[in-house]
CSV table of C-alpha atoms and ligand atoms in Angstrom, one decimal:
chain,number,residue,atom,x,y,z
D,1,MET,CA,-9.4,25.0,-2.2
D,2,PHE,CA,-10.0,23.7,1.6
D,3,ARG,CA,-9.6,25.8,4.7
D,4,LYS,CA,-9.2,23.1,7.4
D,5,VAL,CA,-8.3,19.3,6.7
D,6,LEU,CA,-8.4,17.4,9.2
D,7,ILE,CA,-6.0,14.1,9.0
D,8,ALA,CA,-8.3,10.2,10.2
D,9,ASN,CA,-4.6,8.7,10.7
D,10,ARG,CA,-1.6,8.4,12.9
D,11,GLY,CA,2.3,7.7,12.6
D,12,GLU,CA,4.3,8.8,9.2
D,13,ILE,CA,1.8,9.1,7.4
D,14,ALA,CA,-0.5,12.0,9.8
D,15,LEU,CA,3.0,14.0,9.1
D,16,ARG,CA,3.3,13.6,5.7
D,17,ILE,CA,-0.5,14.6,4.6
D,18,ASN,CA,0.0,17.7,7.7
D,19,ARG,CA,3.3,18.1,5.3
D,20,ALA,CA,1.4,18.7,2.3
D,21,CYS,CA,-1.4,21.1,3.7
D,22,GLN,CA,0.9,23.2,5.6
D,23,GLU,CA,2.9,24.0,2.3
D,24,LEU,CA,-1.2,24.6,0.6
D,25,GLY,CA,-1.8,26.7,3.2
D,26,VAL,CA,-4.5,24.7,4.9
D,27,SER,CA,-4.5,24.4,8.2
D,28,THR,CA,-4.9,21.1,10.0
D,29,VAL,CA,-6.4,18.6,12.7
D,30,ALA,CA,-5.3,15.6,13.6
D,31,ILE,CA,-6.7,13.4,15.4
D,32,TYR,CA,-4.9,11.0,18.3
D,33,SER,CA,-6.2,8.3,20.5
D,34,GLU,CA,-4.8,8.1,24.0
D,35,ALA,CA,-1.6,5.9,23.3
D,36,ASP,CA,-0.5,8.2,21.0
D,37,ARG,CA,-0.4,12.0,23.1
D,38,ASN,CA,2.6,12.1,22.7
D,39,SER,CA,3.1,12.1,19.2
D,40,LEU,CA,5.1,14.0,16.2
D,41,HIS,CA,1.2,14.1,13.9
D,42,VAL,CA,0.1,16.0,17.6
D,43,ARG,CA,2.2,18.9,17.8
D,44,GLN,CA,2.9,19.7,14.5
D,45,ALA,CA,-0.8,19.5,12.9
D,46,ASN,CA,-2.5,23.0,14.6
D,47,GLU,CA,-5.4,21.9,16.5
D,48,ALA,CA,-5.1,18.5,17.7
D,49,PHE,CA,-8.6,16.0,19.1
D,50,CYS,CA,-8.3,12.6,20.9
D,51,VAL,CA,-11.1,10.1,19.7
D,52,GLY,CA,-10.7,7.5,21.8
D,53,PRO,CA,-8.6,4.9,23.2
D,54,GLY,CA,-5.7,2.9,22.5
D,55,SER,CA,-7.4,0.6,20.2
D,56,ALA,CA,-8.3,1.5,17.0
D,57,ALA,CA,-11.7,-0.3,16.3
D,58,HIS,CA,-12.5,3.0,19.5
D,59,SER,CA,-10.3,5.9,17.9
D,60,TYR,CA,-8.6,5.5,15.1
D,61,LEU,CA,-12.0,3.5,13.3
D,62,ASN,CA,-14.5,5.7,15.2
D,63,ILE,CA,-16.7,6.6,12.7
D,64,PRO,CA,-18.9,8.6,14.8
D,65,ASN,CA,-16.2,10.9,17.2
D,66,ILE,CA,-13.7,12.1,14.0
D,67,VAL,CA,-17.3,13.2,12.3
D,68,SER,CA,-17.8,15.2,14.9
D,69,THR,CA,-14.9,16.4,15.3
D,70,ALA,CA,-14.3,17.5,12.1
D,71,LEU,CA,-17.6,19.4,12.3
D,72,ILE,CA,-17.5,20.6,15.2
D,73,THR,CA,-13.7,22.1,13.6
D,74,GLY,CA,-14.8,23.3,11.1
D,75,ALA,CA,-12.6,21.0,8.3
D,76,ASP,CA,-14.2,21.2,4.8
D,77,ALA,CA,-12.5,17.5,3.9
D,78,VAL,CA,-10.8,14.1,5.3
D,79,HIS,CA,-8.0,12.8,4.8
D,80,PRO,CA,-8.2,9.2,5.3
D,81,GLY,CA,-4.3,8.3,4.7
D,82,TYR,CA,-3.5,4.8,4.3
D,83,GLY,CA,-5.2,1.8,6.3
D,84,PHE,CA,-7.6,2.1,8.8
D,85,LEU,CA,-11.2,3.6,7.0
D,86,ALA,CA,-9.6,5.0,4.1
D,87,GLU,CA,-10.8,1.9,2.2
D,88,ASN,CA,-14.5,1.9,3.5
D,89,ALA,CA,-16.7,3.1,1.3
D,90,ARG,CA,-19.6,3.5,4.5
D,91,PHE,CA,-17.3,6.3,6.4
D,92,ALA,CA,-16.8,8.2,2.4
D,93,GLU,CA,-20.6,8.3,2.2
D,94,ILE,CA,-21.1,9.7,5.5
D,95,CYS,CA,-18.6,12.6,5.5
D,96,GLY,CA,-20.3,13.3,1.5
D,97,ASP,CA,-23.7,13.4,4.1
D,98,HIS,CA,-22.4,15.9,6.4
D,99,GLY,CA,-21.2,18.2,3.7
D,100,LEU,CA,-17.2,17.0,4.3
D,101,VAL,CA,-15.1,16.5,1.2
D,102,PHE,CA,-14.0,13.0,1.7
D,103,ILE,CA,-10.1,13.2,0.2
D,104,GLY,CA,-10.5,9.8,-2.2
D,105,PRO,CA,-11.9,8.3,-5.3
D,106,ARG,CA,-16.0,8.1,-4.6
D,107,PRO,CA,-18.4,5.8,-2.3
D,108,GLU,CA,-19.3,3.7,-5.3
D,109,VAL,CA,-15.9,3.4,-6.6
D,110,ILE,CA,-14.0,2.0,-3.1
D,111,ALA,CA,-17.2,-0.5,-2.8
D,112,LEU,CA,-16.5,-1.7,-5.7
D,113,MET,CA,-13.1,-2.3,-5.3
D,114,GLY,CA,-13.4,-4.1,-2.3
D,115,ASP,CA,-15.5,-6.7,-3.4
D,116,LYS,CA,-12.8,-8.4,-5.4
D,117,ALA,CA,-14.3,-10.6,-7.7
D,118,ASN,CA,-16.4,-8.1,-8.6
D,119,ALA,CA,-13.4,-5.6,-9.8
D,120,LYS,CA,-12.2,-8.8,-11.8
D,121,ARG,CA,-15.1,-8.7,-13.9
D,122,VAL,CA,-15.3,-5.4,-14.2
D,123,MET,CA,-12.2,-5.9,-15.4
D,124,SER,CA,-12.1,-8.4,-17.5
D,125,GLN,CA,-15.5,-6.6,-19.2
D,126,ALA,CA,-13.5,-4.3,-20.4
D,127,GLY,CA,-10.3,-5.7,-21.8
D,128,VAL,CA,-8.4,-5.6,-19.1
D,129,PRO,CA,-6.6,-8.9,-18.7
D,130,THR,CA,-7.5,-10.4,-15.2
D,131,THR,CA,-6.4,-13.7,-13.4
D,132,PRO,CA,-8.5,-16.4,-14.9
D,133,GLY,CA,-10.9,-17.9,-12.6
D,134,THR,CA,-14.2,-17.3,-11.2
D,135,GLU,CA,-16.6,-15.3,-9.3
D,136,VAL,CA,-17.8,-15.9,-5.7
D,137,LEU,CA,-17.9,-19.7,-5.2
D,138,GLU,CA,-21.7,-21.1,-3.7
D,139,SER,CA,-19.6,-24.0,-2.2
D,140,SER,CA,-16.6,-25.8,-1.9
D,141,ALA,CA,-18.7,-28.9,-4.0
D,142,ASP,CA,-19.0,-25.2,-6.3
D,143,ALA,CA,-14.7,-25.0,-5.7
D,144,ALA,CA,-13.8,-28.0,-7.0
D,145,ARG,CA,-15.2,-28.6,-9.7
D,146,ALA,CA,-13.9,-25.2,-11.1
D,147,ALA,CA,-10.4,-25.9,-9.6
D,148,GLU,CA,-11.0,-29.2,-11.8
D,149,LYS,CA,-11.5,-26.8,-15.1
D,150,ILE,CA,-8.2,-24.5,-14.9
D,151,GLY,CA,-5.9,-27.0,-13.2
D,152,TYR,CA,-4.6,-27.4,-10.3
D,153,PRO,CA,-2.6,-25.4,-8.2
D,154,VAL,CA,-5.3,-23.0,-7.5
D,155,LEU,CA,-5.1,-20.2,-4.2
D,156,LEU,CA,-9.0,-19.2,-2.8
D,157,LYS,CA,-9.2,-15.5,-2.4
D,158,ALA,CA,-11.5,-14.1,0.1
D,159,THR,CA,-13.8,-11.8,-1.8
D,160,ALA,CA,-13.2,-9.6,1.0
D,161,GLY,CA,-9.7,-9.1,0.9
D,162,GLY,CA,-6.5,-8.1,-0.3
D,163,GLY,CA,-2.9,-8.4,1.6
D,164,GLY,CA,-3.3,-12.8,1.3
D,165,LYS,CA,-5.7,-12.8,4.4
D,166,GLY,CA,-8.5,-15.3,4.0
D,167,MET,CA,-6.5,-16.9,0.7
D,168,ARG,CA,-5.4,-21.0,0.6
D,169,GLU,CA,-3.3,-22.3,-1.3
D,170,VAL,CA,-4.2,-25.2,-2.7
D,171,THR,CA,-2.4,-27.9,-5.0
D,172,SER,CA,-4.4,-31.1,-5.3
D,173,ALA,CA,-8.8,-32.0,-5.0
D,174,ASP,CA,-8.5,-33.8,-1.8
D,175,GLN,CA,-6.8,-30.6,0.0
D,176,ILE,CA,-10.4,-28.8,-1.5
D,177,ASP,CA,-13.0,-28.7,1.4
D,178,ARG,CA,-10.4,-28.2,4.3
D,179,ALA,CA,-9.4,-25.2,2.3
D,180,PHE,CA,-12.5,-23.9,2.0
D,181,ALA,CA,-13.9,-23.6,5.3
D,182,THR,CA,-10.3,-22.4,7.2
D,183,ALA,CA,-10.4,-20.0,4.1
D,184,GLN,CA,-14.2,-19.0,4.9
D,185,ALA,CA,-14.0,-18.9,8.2
D,186,GLU,CA,-11.1,-16.5,8.0
D,187,ALA,CA,-12.8,-14.4,5.5
D,188,GLU,CA,-15.2,-14.1,7.7
D,189,ALA,CA,-13.3,-13.3,10.6
D,190,ASN,CA,-11.2,-11.0,9.4
D,191,PHE,CA,-13.9,-8.8,7.0
D,192,ASN,CA,-17.4,-10.6,8.7
D,193,ASP,CA,-17.9,-11.7,4.5
D,194,GLY,CA,-17.0,-15.5,3.6
D,195,ARG,CA,-17.5,-14.5,0.6
D,196,LEU,CA,-14.4,-16.9,-1.9
D,197,TYR,CA,-13.6,-16.9,-5.0
D,198,LEU,CA,-10.7,-18.8,-6.8
D,199,GLU,CA,-7.6,-18.6,-8.7
D,200,LYS,CA,-5.3,-20.2,-11.4
D,201,LEU,CA,-1.9,-20.6,-9.4
D,202,ILE,CA,0.5,-17.9,-11.4
D,203,LYS,CA,4.5,-19.1,-10.0
D,204,ARG,CA,6.5,-17.3,-8.8
D,205,PRO,CA,5.5,-13.3,-10.7
D,206,ARG,CA,6.2,-10.1,-9.9
D,207,HIS,CA,4.0,-8.1,-8.2
D,208,ILE,CA,3.9,-5.1,-9.5
D,209,GLU,CA,1.8,-1.8,-9.2
D,210,VAL,CA,1.0,1.1,-11.3
D,211,GLN,CA,0.4,4.6,-9.1
D,212,VAL,CA,-2.5,7.0,-10.8
D,213,LEU,CA,-4.5,10.7,-10.8
D,214,GLY,CA,-7.7,11.0,-11.7
D,215,ASP,CA,-8.7,15.0,-11.5
D,216,ASN,CA,-12.7,15.1,-11.6
D,217,PHE,CA,-13.2,16.7,-14.9
D,218,GLY,CA,-12.1,13.3,-16.1
D,219,SER,CA,-8.3,13.3,-17.4
D,220,ILE,CA,-5.8,10.5,-15.4
D,221,VAL,CA,-2.7,9.7,-16.1
D,222,HIS,CA,0.4,7.3,-14.6
D,223,LEU,CA,3.0,7.6,-12.9
D,224,GLY,CA,5.4,4.6,-14.1
D,225,GLU,CA,5.3,1.3,-12.0
D,226,ARG,CA,6.7,0.5,-8.6
D,227,ASP,CA,8.0,-3.3,-8.3
D,228,CYS,CA,6.7,-4.8,-5.0
D,229,SER,CA,7.8,-8.2,-4.9
D,230,ILE,CA,10.2,-8.1,-2.3
D,231,GLN,CA,7.8,-8.8,0.4
D,232,LYS,CA,7.2,-11.1,3.9
D,233,PRO,CA,5.4,-14.5,4.3
D,234,SER,CA,3.0,-12.1,6.2
D,235,HIS,CA,2.8,-9.9,2.9
D,236,GLN,CA,4.1,-7.2,4.7
D,237,LYS,CA,6.5,-5.5,1.7
D,238,LEU,CA,10.2,-4.3,3.1
D,239,ILE,CA,11.6,-2.9,-0.3
D,240,GLU,CA,9.9,-1.4,-2.7
D,241,GLU,CA,12.0,0.9,-5.9
D,242,THR,CA,10.6,1.7,-9.1
D,243,PRO,CA,10.7,1.8,-12.1
D,244,ALA,CA,11.2,-2.3,-11.9
D,245,ALA,CA,15.0,-3.7,-12.8
D,246,ASN,CA,14.8,-6.3,-15.9
D,247,LEU,CA,11.2,-4.8,-17.2
D,248,PRO,CA,10.9,-5.2,-20.9
D,249,ASP,CA,9.7,-1.9,-22.5
D,250,ARG,CA,7.5,-4.0,-24.2
D,251,VAL,CA,5.7,-4.9,-20.4
D,252,ARG,CA,6.2,-2.3,-18.7
D,253,LYS,CA,4.6,0.0,-21.3
D,254,MET,CA,1.6,-2.6,-21.8
D,255,LEU,CA,1.5,-2.4,-17.8
D,256,HIS,CA,0.9,1.6,-17.9
D,257,ASP,CA,-1.5,1.5,-21.0
D,258,THR,CA,-3.5,-1.2,-18.5
D,259,ALA,CA,-3.3,0.8,-15.9
D,260,LEU,CA,-4.8,4.1,-17.2
D,261,ARG,CA,-7.7,1.8,-19.0
D,262,ALA,CA,-8.6,0.5,-15.6
D,263,ALA,CA,-8.9,3.5,-14.1
D,264,LYS,CA,-10.5,4.7,-16.9
D,265,THR,CA,-13.0,2.0,-17.2
D,266,VAL,CA,-14.2,2.9,-13.5
D,267,SER,CA,-13.8,6.9,-14.1
D,268,TYR,CA,-11.7,6.3,-11.5
D,269,THR,CA,-10.9,10.3,-9.3
D,270,ASN,CA,-7.5,10.9,-6.8
D,271,ALA,CA,-5.0,8.5,-6.6
D,272,GLY,CA,-5.0,5.0,-7.1
D,273,THR,CA,-3.3,1.9,-8.0
D,274,LEU,CA,-3.4,-0.4,-10.1
D,275,GLU,CA,-2.2,-3.6,-8.5
D,276,PHE,CA,-0.6,-6.8,-11.0
D,277,LEU,CA,1.2,-10.5,-11.1
D,278,VAL,CA,3.5,-10.0,-14.1
D,279,SER,CA,5.3,-13.9,-15.2
D,280,GLU,CA,7.2,-14.4,-18.1
D,281,LYS,CA,4.3,-13.0,-20.7
D,282,GLN,CA,1.5,-11.6,-18.9
D,283,ALA,CA,0.8,-9.2,-16.8
D,284,TYR,CA,-2.2,-9.9,-15.1
D,285,PHE,CA,-4.6,-7.2,-13.2
D,286,MET,CA,-4.9,-8.3,-9.3
D,287,GLU,CA,-7.0,-5.8,-7.5
D,288,MET,CA,-7.2,-1.9,-7.7
D,289,ASN,CA,-6.2,-0.2,-4.1
D,290,THR,CA,-8.2,3.3,-4.1
D,291,ARG,CA,-6.0,4.6,-1.6
D,292,ILE,CA,-2.8,6.7,-1.1
D,293,GLN,CA,-0.4,4.1,-0.6
D,294,VAL,CA,3.1,3.4,2.6
D,295,GLU,CA,5.2,3.1,-1.0
D,296,HIS,CA,4.1,6.5,-2.4
D,297,PRO,CA,7.3,8.1,-2.4
D,298,VAL,CA,9.8,6.4,-4.3
D,299,THR,CA,7.1,7.2,-7.1
D,300,GLU,CA,7.1,10.5,-5.6
D,301,MET,CA,11.2,10.8,-6.0
D,302,VAL,CA,10.9,9.9,-10.0
D,303,TYR,CA,8.3,12.0,-10.7
D,304,GLY,CA,8.9,15.2,-9.1
D,305,ILE,CA,5.6,15.3,-8.5
D,306,ASP,CA,3.7,15.5,-4.1
D,307,LEU,CA,1.3,12.7,-4.5
D,308,VAL,CA,-0.6,13.8,-1.5
D,309,LYS,CA,-0.8,17.4,-2.7
D,310,GLU,CA,-2.3,16.5,-6.4
D,311,GLN,CA,-4.8,14.3,-3.8
D,312,ILE,CA,-5.6,17.4,-2.3
D,313,ARG,CA,-6.3,19.8,-4.8
D,314,ILE,CA,-8.2,17.5,-6.7
D,315,ALA,CA,-10.5,16.9,-4.1
D,316,ALA,CA,-10.8,20.4,-3.5
D,317,GLY,CA,-11.9,20.2,-7.3
D,318,GLU,CA,-8.8,21.7,-9.8
D,319,ALA,CA,-8.2,20.4,-12.5
D,320,LEU,CA,-5.0,18.2,-12.9
D,321,GLY,CA,-3.1,20.9,-14.9
D,322,TYR,CA,-0.9,19.0,-17.5
D,323,THR,CA,-1.4,15.0,-19.3
D,324,GLN,CA,1.1,12.4,-19.5
D,325,LYS,CA,3.5,13.8,-21.7
D,326,ASP,CA,4.0,16.5,-19.9
D,327,LEU,CA,5.1,13.8,-17.0
D,328,ARG,CA,8.5,12.1,-17.2
D,329,PRO,CA,10.7,10.6,-15.2
D,330,GLY,CA,14.4,10.3,-15.0
D,331,GLY,CA,16.1,8.3,-12.1
D,332,HIS,CA,16.2,6.2,-9.9
D,333,ALA,CA,13.9,5.5,-6.3
D,334,ILE,CA,13.9,2.1,-3.4
D,335,GLU,CA,12.5,2.7,-0.5
D,336,CYS,CA,13.2,0.4,2.8
D,337,ARG,CA,10.4,-0.1,5.7
D,338,LEU,CA,11.6,0.0,9.1
D,339,ASN,CA,9.6,-2.0,11.1
D,340,ALA,CA,9.5,-2.7,14.4
D,341,GLU,CA,10.0,-6.4,15.1
D,342,ASP,CA,12.1,-9.5,15.6
D,343,THR,CA,13.3,-10.7,12.2
D,344,GLU,CA,15.3,-13.8,14.5
D,345,ARG,CA,11.8,-14.4,16.0
D,346,ASN,CA,9.5,-15.0,12.4
D,347,PHE,CA,8.9,-11.3,12.7
D,348,ALA,CA,6.7,-10.8,15.5
D,349,PRO,CA,6.1,-7.3,16.3
D,350,ALA,CA,8.3,-5.1,18.8
D,351,VAL,CA,6.9,-2.9,21.4
D,352,GLY,CA,9.1,-0.7,23.5
D,353,THR,CA,10.7,2.8,24.1
D,354,LEU,CA,12.9,3.8,21.5
D,355,ALA,CA,16.2,4.5,22.8
D,356,ASP,CA,18.9,6.3,20.6
D,357,VAL,CA,17.5,7.4,17.1
D,358,VAL,CA,19.6,9.0,14.6
D,359,PHE,CA,18.6,9.3,10.8
D,360,PRO,CA,20.4,9.5,7.8
D,361,GLY,CA,20.6,12.4,5.2
D,362,GLY,CA,22.2,13.8,2.6
D,363,PRO,CA,22.1,13.8,-0.6
D,364,GLY,CA,19.0,11.8,-2.0
D,365,ILE,CA,17.8,9.8,0.7
D,366,ARG,CA,13.8,11.6,2.3
D,367,VAL,CA,13.2,10.0,5.0
D,368,ASP,CA,9.1,9.2,6.3
D,369,THR,CA,9.0,8.6,9.9
D,370,HIS,CA,7.5,9.7,13.1
D,371,ALA,CA,10.1,8.1,15.4
D,372,TYR,CA,11.9,9.9,17.4
D,373,SER,CA,14.2,8.9,20.6
D,374,GLY,CA,11.6,8.4,23.7
D,375,LEU,CA,8.6,8.3,22.0
D,376,GLU,CA,7.5,4.5,23.9
D,377,ILE,CA,5.4,1.4,20.8
D,378,PRO,CA,1.9,1.5,21.1
D,379,PRO,CA,1.0,-2.6,21.0
D,380,PHE,CA,-2.0,-1.5,18.7
D,381,TYR,CA,-0.8,-1.2,15.5
D,382,ASP,CA,0.8,-1.0,12.7
D,383,SER,CA,4.9,-1.7,13.3
D,384,MET,CA,6.7,0.6,10.8
D,385,LEU,CA,8.8,3.2,12.6
D,386,ALA,CA,10.5,4.6,9.1
D,387,LYS,CA,10.1,4.4,5.2
D,388,ILE,CA,14.2,5.3,4.4
D,389,VAL,CA,14.4,6.8,0.4
D,390,ALA,CA,17.1,7.1,-1.4
D,391,PHE,CA,16.9,8.8,-4.7
D,392,ALA,CA,20.1,8.8,-8.1
D,393,ASP,CA,20.6,8.9,-11.1
D,394,THR,CA,20.5,5.0,-12.2
D,395,ARG,CA,19.5,1.8,-9.8
D,396,GLU,CA,23.9,1.2,-9.2
D,397,ALA,CA,23.6,4.4,-7.8
D,398,ALA,CA,20.4,4.0,-5.5
D,399,ILE,CA,21.4,0.2,-3.7
D,400,ALA,CA,25.2,2.0,-3.0
D,401,ARG,CA,23.0,4.9,-1.4
D,402,MET,CA,20.4,2.9,0.3
D,403,GLU,CA,23.6,0.6,2.2
D,404,ARG,CA,24.9,4.1,3.4
D,405,ALA,CA,22.2,5.6,4.9
D,406,LEU,CA,21.4,2.6,6.6
D,407,ARG,CA,24.8,1.7,7.7
D,408,GLU,CA,24.6,5.6,9.5
D,409,THR,CA,21.3,5.1,11.2
D,410,VAL,CA,20.5,3.7,15.3
D,411,ILE,CA,17.6,3.0,15.7
D,412,GLU,CA,18.0,1.6,19.5
D,413,GLY,CA,15.6,0.0,22.2
D,414,VAL,CA,13.2,-2.8,19.6
D,415,ALA,CA,14.4,-4.4,17.0
D,416,THR,CA,15.0,-3.2,13.5
D,417,THR,CA,14.6,-5.4,9.4
D,418,ILE,CA,17.2,-2.8,8.3
D,419,THR,CA,19.4,-6.0,9.6
D,420,GLN,CA,16.9,-7.5,6.6
D,421,CYS,CA,17.7,-4.7,4.6
D,422,LEU,CA,20.8,-4.2,4.3
D,423,THR,CA,20.8,-8.6,3.8
D,424,VAL,CA,18.6,-7.9,0.6
D,425,LEU,CA,20.4,-4.9,-0.6
D,426,GLY,CA,23.7,-6.9,-0.7
D,427,SER,CA,22.2,-10.4,-2.3
D,428,ARG,CA,23.3,-11.0,-5.5
D,429,ALA,CA,19.6,-12.0,-6.4
D,430,PHE,CA,18.7,-8.4,-6.1
D,431,ARG,CA,21.5,-6.7,-7.1
D,432,SER,CA,20.7,-8.7,-10.7
D,433,GLY,CA,17.2,-7.2,-10.6
D,434,ASN,CA,16.3,-10.5,-11.2
D,435,TYR,CA,13.7,-11.7,-8.8
D,436,GLY,CA,10.0,-12.6,-8.0
D,437,ILE,CA,7.6,-13.1,-4.8
D,438,ASP,CA,9.9,-15.9,-3.8
D,439,PHE,CA,12.2,-13.5,-3.3
D,440,LEU,CA,12.8,-12.6,0.2
D,441,PRO,CA,11.5,-16.4,1.5
D,442,SER,CA,14.3,-18.0,-0.3
D,443,LEU,CA,17.0,-16.1,1.6
D,444,MET,CA,15.7,-16.2,4.5
D,445,HIS,CA,15.6,-20.3,4.1
D,446,GLU,CA,19.5,-19.5,2.9
D,447,SER,CA,20.8,-17.5,5.9
D,448,PRO,CA,18.4,-17.5,8.6
D,449,ALA,CA,21.1,-15.5,11.0
D,450,ALA,CA,22.1,-12.7,8.5
N,1,MV4,C1,-2.4,-14.8,-6.6
N,1,MV4,C2,-0.5,-15.7,-5.9
N,1,MV4,C3,-0.4,-16.4,-6.9
N,1,MV4,N1,-1.9,-16.6,-8.2
N,1,MV4,N2,-2.7,-14.8,-7.1
N,1,MV4,C4,-0.9,-11.9,-1.9
N,1,MV4,C5,-1.2,-11.4,-1.8
N,1,MV4,C6,-3.1,-11.2,-2.7
N,1,MV4,N3,-2.8,-9.6,-2.5
N,1,MV4,C7,-2.8,-11.4,-3.2
N,1,MV4,N4,-1.9,-12.4,-3.5
N,1,MV4,C8,-1.0,-13.7,-4.5
N,1,MV4,N5,-1.6,-14.0,-5.6
N,1,MV4,C9,-2.5,-15.8,-7.7
N,1,MV4,N6,-3.2,-15.8,-9.0
N,1,MV4,C10,0.4,-15.2,-5.6
N,1,MV4,C11,0.2,-13.8,-4.4
N,1,MV4,C12,1.6,-13.8,-3.6
N,1,MV4,C13,1.8,-12.6,-3.3
N,1,MV4,C14,1.7,-11.3,-4.5
N,1,MV4,C15,2.1,-10.3,-4.1
N,1,MV4,C16,3.8,-10.3,-3.0
N,1,MV4,C17,3.6,-11.0,-2.6
N,1,MV4,C18,3.4,-12.7,-2.8
N,1,MV4,C19,3.5,-13.0,-1.4
N,1,MV4,C20,2.5,-14.6,-1.8
N,1,MV4,C21,1.9,-14.9,-2.7
């Protein structure tokens, strides 16, 4: 096992990684920006070093400063969390070049999955069903030809994308030149890579992802699925749950088997997530995330496995020590994300100082947060303040527990998504378990002031 791990992140995930390290007897080094001086991750880690000013580009993305901090403090490994450098293949490679273990998959696998068109081709060749579409497009004329063949409506997507940036829906041939130009410009601006590919638009799908873990000895297991269909128009997830409700056993098994096949195709190591679009009859591989995800706690509750500890154990060269049949999921878990944002002003991020803060507790409730009364929310980073996770024997009991927990919660000083989460939990569509990616946008249309 490692002696010391540098945590290359902030916020709740930095606390989460620190907790896993402490329980494993591993010492921790926190890094922080000038804006995060008073953060809990700085206080809870064994050591902490400032790596730059507030802007992420100069601190949490500052590779030279982060790597030197790891080397000076004598860390053996670096955990990137999610966001920031978590899916930066070059960072993973630089860590390796400096004798630091990157807690994640191999750099080549990060790079392969980071190129969405390449990832789809590799998966398709291995027999994994992928969304019908093209390889990288040469021009807008190329796109028009492909769209004619596939049939409108289609989606233009950024090869370097994910999360909906550089994505454009095109419903007819007369829109494609314009859509191609704007998607390309957006991809260029966001990823410094304007390459696009095209897919048939899947109508009203569900967004279901499957968690996998692989060790360095060729063992790979899945840890079930998470339904992540409840997303805002900005593609920010609001509520996730496992197991997915109303999913036929046949489809569930197909998703799990397909995820395993996909992970084995690239000899995947460490924690990863395969994202699928699921329609009435079909499940299509969309992309793979080569990191721990925000919503990992719901899987941990249902499988009784600490995914962050598993990441660290695997990176330290330990074998999984269990096989698929040893994994016995039980119960139901739901996560609500509490973001500091103004739902009445179209989810604009809110900044300010937290006043009264009271988090819920009691049976079956887990709170992952870096928030406390008096914390100043800087304008530089993601707006997530807390994740409330409810675990119970059944979906109905988990929903009741989550509603109870959210009513216990007080966050004053900034507007949050608490009421919005309660609206979703109380809605008929959510209770029926019959919802897809169009659910939240249509709910917001029906009850704008709920
Ligand atoms: C799609 C799709 C329909 N058909 N691809 C959105 C984010 C990016 N990762 C992929 N996204 C989508 N890709 C095809 N071929 C619909 C979406 C999509 C979506 C996906 C998951 C969750 C919420 C979503 C909201 C709008 C669109």
